[in-house]
mmCIF file of C-alpha atoms in Angstrom:
data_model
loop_
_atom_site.group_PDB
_atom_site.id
_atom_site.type_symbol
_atom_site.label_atom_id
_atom_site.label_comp_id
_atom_site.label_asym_id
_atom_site.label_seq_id
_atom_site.Cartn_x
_atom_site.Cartn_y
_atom_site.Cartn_z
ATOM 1 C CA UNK A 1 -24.762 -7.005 -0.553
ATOM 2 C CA UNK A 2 -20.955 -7.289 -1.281
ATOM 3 C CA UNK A 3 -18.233 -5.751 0.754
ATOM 4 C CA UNK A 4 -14.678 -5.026 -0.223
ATOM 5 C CA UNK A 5 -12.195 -5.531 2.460
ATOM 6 C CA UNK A 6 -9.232 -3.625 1.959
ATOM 7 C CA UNK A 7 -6.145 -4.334 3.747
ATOM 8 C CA UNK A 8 -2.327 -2.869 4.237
ATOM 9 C CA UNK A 9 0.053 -5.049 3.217
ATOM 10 C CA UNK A 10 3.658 -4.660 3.344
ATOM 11 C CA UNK A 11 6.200 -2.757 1.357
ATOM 12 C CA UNK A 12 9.807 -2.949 3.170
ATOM 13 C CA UNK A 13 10.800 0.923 4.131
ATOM 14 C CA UNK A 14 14.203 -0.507 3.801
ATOM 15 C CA UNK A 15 13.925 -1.583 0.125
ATOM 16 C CA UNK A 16 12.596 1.942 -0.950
ATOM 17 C CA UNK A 17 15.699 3.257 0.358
ATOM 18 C CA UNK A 18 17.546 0.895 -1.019
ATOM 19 C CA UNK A 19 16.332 1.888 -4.383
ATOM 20 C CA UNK A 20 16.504 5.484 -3.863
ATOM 21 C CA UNK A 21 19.961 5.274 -2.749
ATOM 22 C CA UNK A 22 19.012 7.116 0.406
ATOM 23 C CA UNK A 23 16.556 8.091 3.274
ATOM 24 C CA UNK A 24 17.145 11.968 1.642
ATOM 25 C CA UNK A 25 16.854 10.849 -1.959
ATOM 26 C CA UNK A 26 13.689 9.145 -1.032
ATOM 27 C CA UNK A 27 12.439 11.772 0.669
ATOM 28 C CA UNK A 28 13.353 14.347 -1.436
ATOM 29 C CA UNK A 29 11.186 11.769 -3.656
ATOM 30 C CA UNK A 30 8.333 12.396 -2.230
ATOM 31 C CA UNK A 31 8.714 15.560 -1.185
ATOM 32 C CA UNK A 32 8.701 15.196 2.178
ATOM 33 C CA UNK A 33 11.418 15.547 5.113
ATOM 34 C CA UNK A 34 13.913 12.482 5.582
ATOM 35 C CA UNK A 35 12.125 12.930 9.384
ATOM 36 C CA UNK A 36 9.129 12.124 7.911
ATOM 37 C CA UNK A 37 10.843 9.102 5.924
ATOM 38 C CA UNK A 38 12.337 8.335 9.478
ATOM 39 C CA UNK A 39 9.251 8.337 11.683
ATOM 40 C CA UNK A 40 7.569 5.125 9.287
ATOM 41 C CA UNK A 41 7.914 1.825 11.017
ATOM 42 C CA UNK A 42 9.551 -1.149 8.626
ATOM 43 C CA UNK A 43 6.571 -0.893 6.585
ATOM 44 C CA UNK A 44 5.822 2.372 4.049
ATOM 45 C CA UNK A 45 2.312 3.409 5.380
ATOM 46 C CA UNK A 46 0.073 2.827 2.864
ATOM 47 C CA UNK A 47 -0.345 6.103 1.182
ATOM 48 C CA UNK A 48 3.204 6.484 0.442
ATOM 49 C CA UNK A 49 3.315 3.290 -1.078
ATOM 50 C CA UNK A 50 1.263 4.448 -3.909
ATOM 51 C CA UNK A 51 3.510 7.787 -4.245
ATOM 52 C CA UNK A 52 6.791 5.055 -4.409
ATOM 53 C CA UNK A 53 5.700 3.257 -6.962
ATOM 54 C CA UNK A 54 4.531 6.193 -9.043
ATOM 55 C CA UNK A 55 8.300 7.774 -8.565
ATOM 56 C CA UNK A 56 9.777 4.863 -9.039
ATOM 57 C CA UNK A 57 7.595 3.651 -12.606
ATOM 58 C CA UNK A 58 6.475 1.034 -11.240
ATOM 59 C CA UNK A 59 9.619 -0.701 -9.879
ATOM 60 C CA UNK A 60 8.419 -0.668 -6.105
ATOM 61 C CA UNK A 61 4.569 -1.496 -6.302
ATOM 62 C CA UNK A 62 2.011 -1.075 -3.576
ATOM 63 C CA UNK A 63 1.112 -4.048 -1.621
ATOM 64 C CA UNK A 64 -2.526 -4.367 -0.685
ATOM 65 C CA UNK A 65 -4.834 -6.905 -0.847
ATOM 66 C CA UNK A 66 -8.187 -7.445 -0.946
ATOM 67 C CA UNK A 67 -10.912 -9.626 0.590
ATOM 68 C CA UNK A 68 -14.173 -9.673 -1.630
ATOM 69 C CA UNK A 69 -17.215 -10.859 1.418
ATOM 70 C CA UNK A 70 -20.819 -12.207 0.029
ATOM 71 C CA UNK A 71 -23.546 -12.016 2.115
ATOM 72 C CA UNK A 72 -27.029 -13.758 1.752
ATOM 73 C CA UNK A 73 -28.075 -10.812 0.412
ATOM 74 C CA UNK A 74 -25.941 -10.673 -2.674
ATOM 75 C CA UNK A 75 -26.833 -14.218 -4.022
ATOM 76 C CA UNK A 76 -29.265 -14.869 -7.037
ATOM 77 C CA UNK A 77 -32.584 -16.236 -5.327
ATOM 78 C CA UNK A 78 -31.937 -19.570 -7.212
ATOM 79 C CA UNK A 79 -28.418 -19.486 -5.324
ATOM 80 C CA UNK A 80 -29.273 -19.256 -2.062
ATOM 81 C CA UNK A 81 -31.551 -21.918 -1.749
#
């Protein structure tokens, strides 16, 4: 069996805005309220992320990573002995 880990990882809320010019322009962005913009930590829950770099062509990109786990399972017979 093989299992895909997906994680978060971090795009800066402050760089978006950066970008955008604004917390308003970003939101307006997105479509969303700048309260909504306002309420995200430092880091651009994941979702959004993927909206941010769409709006932006692909200047801001998503950070995620992946972990890729084999078990026994998964293994040619040959392999796991």
């Amino acid at each position: 069996m093989v299992l895909c880990k997906l994680f978060e990882a971090y795009m800066n809320k402050q760089t978006a805005i950066d970008f955008f010019g604004s917390a308003s322009a970003l939101a307006k962005a997105l479509g969303v309220s700048k309260s909504a913009v306002s309420q995200w930590g430092e880091q651009v829950p994941m979702r959004r992320q993927f909206e941010i770099e769409h709006v932006s062509g692909g200047v801001l990109r998503a950070g995620y990573c992946g972990e890729l786990v084999l078990t026994d399972d998964s293994l040619p017979a040959a392999a796991s002995r």
